[in-house]
Phi, psi and omega in degrees: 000158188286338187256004192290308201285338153303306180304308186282028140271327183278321188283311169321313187302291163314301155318292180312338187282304181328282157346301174266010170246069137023059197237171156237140182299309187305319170305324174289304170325337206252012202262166176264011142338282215280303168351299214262352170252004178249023183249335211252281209299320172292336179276334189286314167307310185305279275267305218262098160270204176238143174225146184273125152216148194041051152112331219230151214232137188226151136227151190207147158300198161293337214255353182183175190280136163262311188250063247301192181267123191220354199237142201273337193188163195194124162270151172324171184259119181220139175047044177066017186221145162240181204246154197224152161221147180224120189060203187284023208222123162270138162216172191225135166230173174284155157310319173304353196093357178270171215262121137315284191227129167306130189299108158244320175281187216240315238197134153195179181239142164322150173269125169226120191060052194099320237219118165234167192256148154216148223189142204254160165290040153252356166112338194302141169252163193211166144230143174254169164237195189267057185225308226101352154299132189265084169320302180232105168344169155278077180218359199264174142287317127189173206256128186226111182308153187207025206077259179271005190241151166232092180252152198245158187244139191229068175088264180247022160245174192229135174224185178230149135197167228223127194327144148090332188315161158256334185227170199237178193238105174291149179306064194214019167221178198300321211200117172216127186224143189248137172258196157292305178293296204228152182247134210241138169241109201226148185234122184063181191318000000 
């Protein structure tokens, strides 16, 4: 099935963070949080998949079509969204099928935490969230995911920017490291 390998990403993910705030992950595991939040990511994956017909990618439940088949190729639904492609252009919809972002890009990623990487045909990189937002232009060369952190790269310089931010640290220094506190940048020795 299409969601098993998302749910154990989804479950890993949550252990290793749990591991490293030095927690024990079994506490979480044995709680009924996590029960009632890892059953909600599993009927939600079952309900909606992707189907192929005359060529062209649909999703649907067990009991009907939801979306009809209209897309050259379609990823699973991750984070209320799926990555879509129509001609030579990636786009992200909604469960109804309406368009979050219309296919413009050359390149894109599934939303994790919000937040997907997306790249123009020139190789360029950008992030959107699920609002429909453009956090960071389509400009870097390219962008490295860190959990909440981004820094994005412009040839040998560097910028950030950081999950909830409104705004980002453009790509124009040597360094750029985030503390608790303060955010640091550094240009030459």
């Amino acid at each position: 099935m299409n969601w098993c390998f998302e749910c154990s990403f989804f479950v890993i993910s949550i252990i290793n963070y749990y591991k490293m705030q030095n927690r024990l992950a079994l506490f979480f595991l044995n709680s009924p949080f996590f029960l009632f939040l890892f059953s909600g990511v599993i009927s939600f994956a079952q309900e909606m998949v992707t189907y192929t017909e005359h060529g062209k990618f649909g999703y649907k439940t067990s009991q009907k079509i939801v979306i009809p088949p209209r897309f050259d190729y379609a990823v699973d639904f991750w984070n209320g969204h799926a990555l879509v492609k129509q001609g030579n252009r990636w786009g992200y919809i909604r469960p109804d099928g309406s368009w979050l972002f219309e296919p413009q890009f050359a390149n894109g990623e599934s939303f994790r935490s919000g937040v997907a990487i997306v790249a123009n045909e020139k190789g360029l990189q950008g992030l959107i969230d699920t609002t429909g937002k453009v956090l960071v232009p389509v400009a870097y060369t390219k962008i490295v995911r860190d959990y909440n952190e981004f820094k994005l790269f412009s040839g040998t310089k560097v910028g950030l920017y950081l999950l909830g931010w409104d705004d980002f640290i453009d790509a124009k220094y040597e360094d750029v490291r985030l503390n608790l506190k303060f955010t640091f940048a550094k240009n030459g020795n």
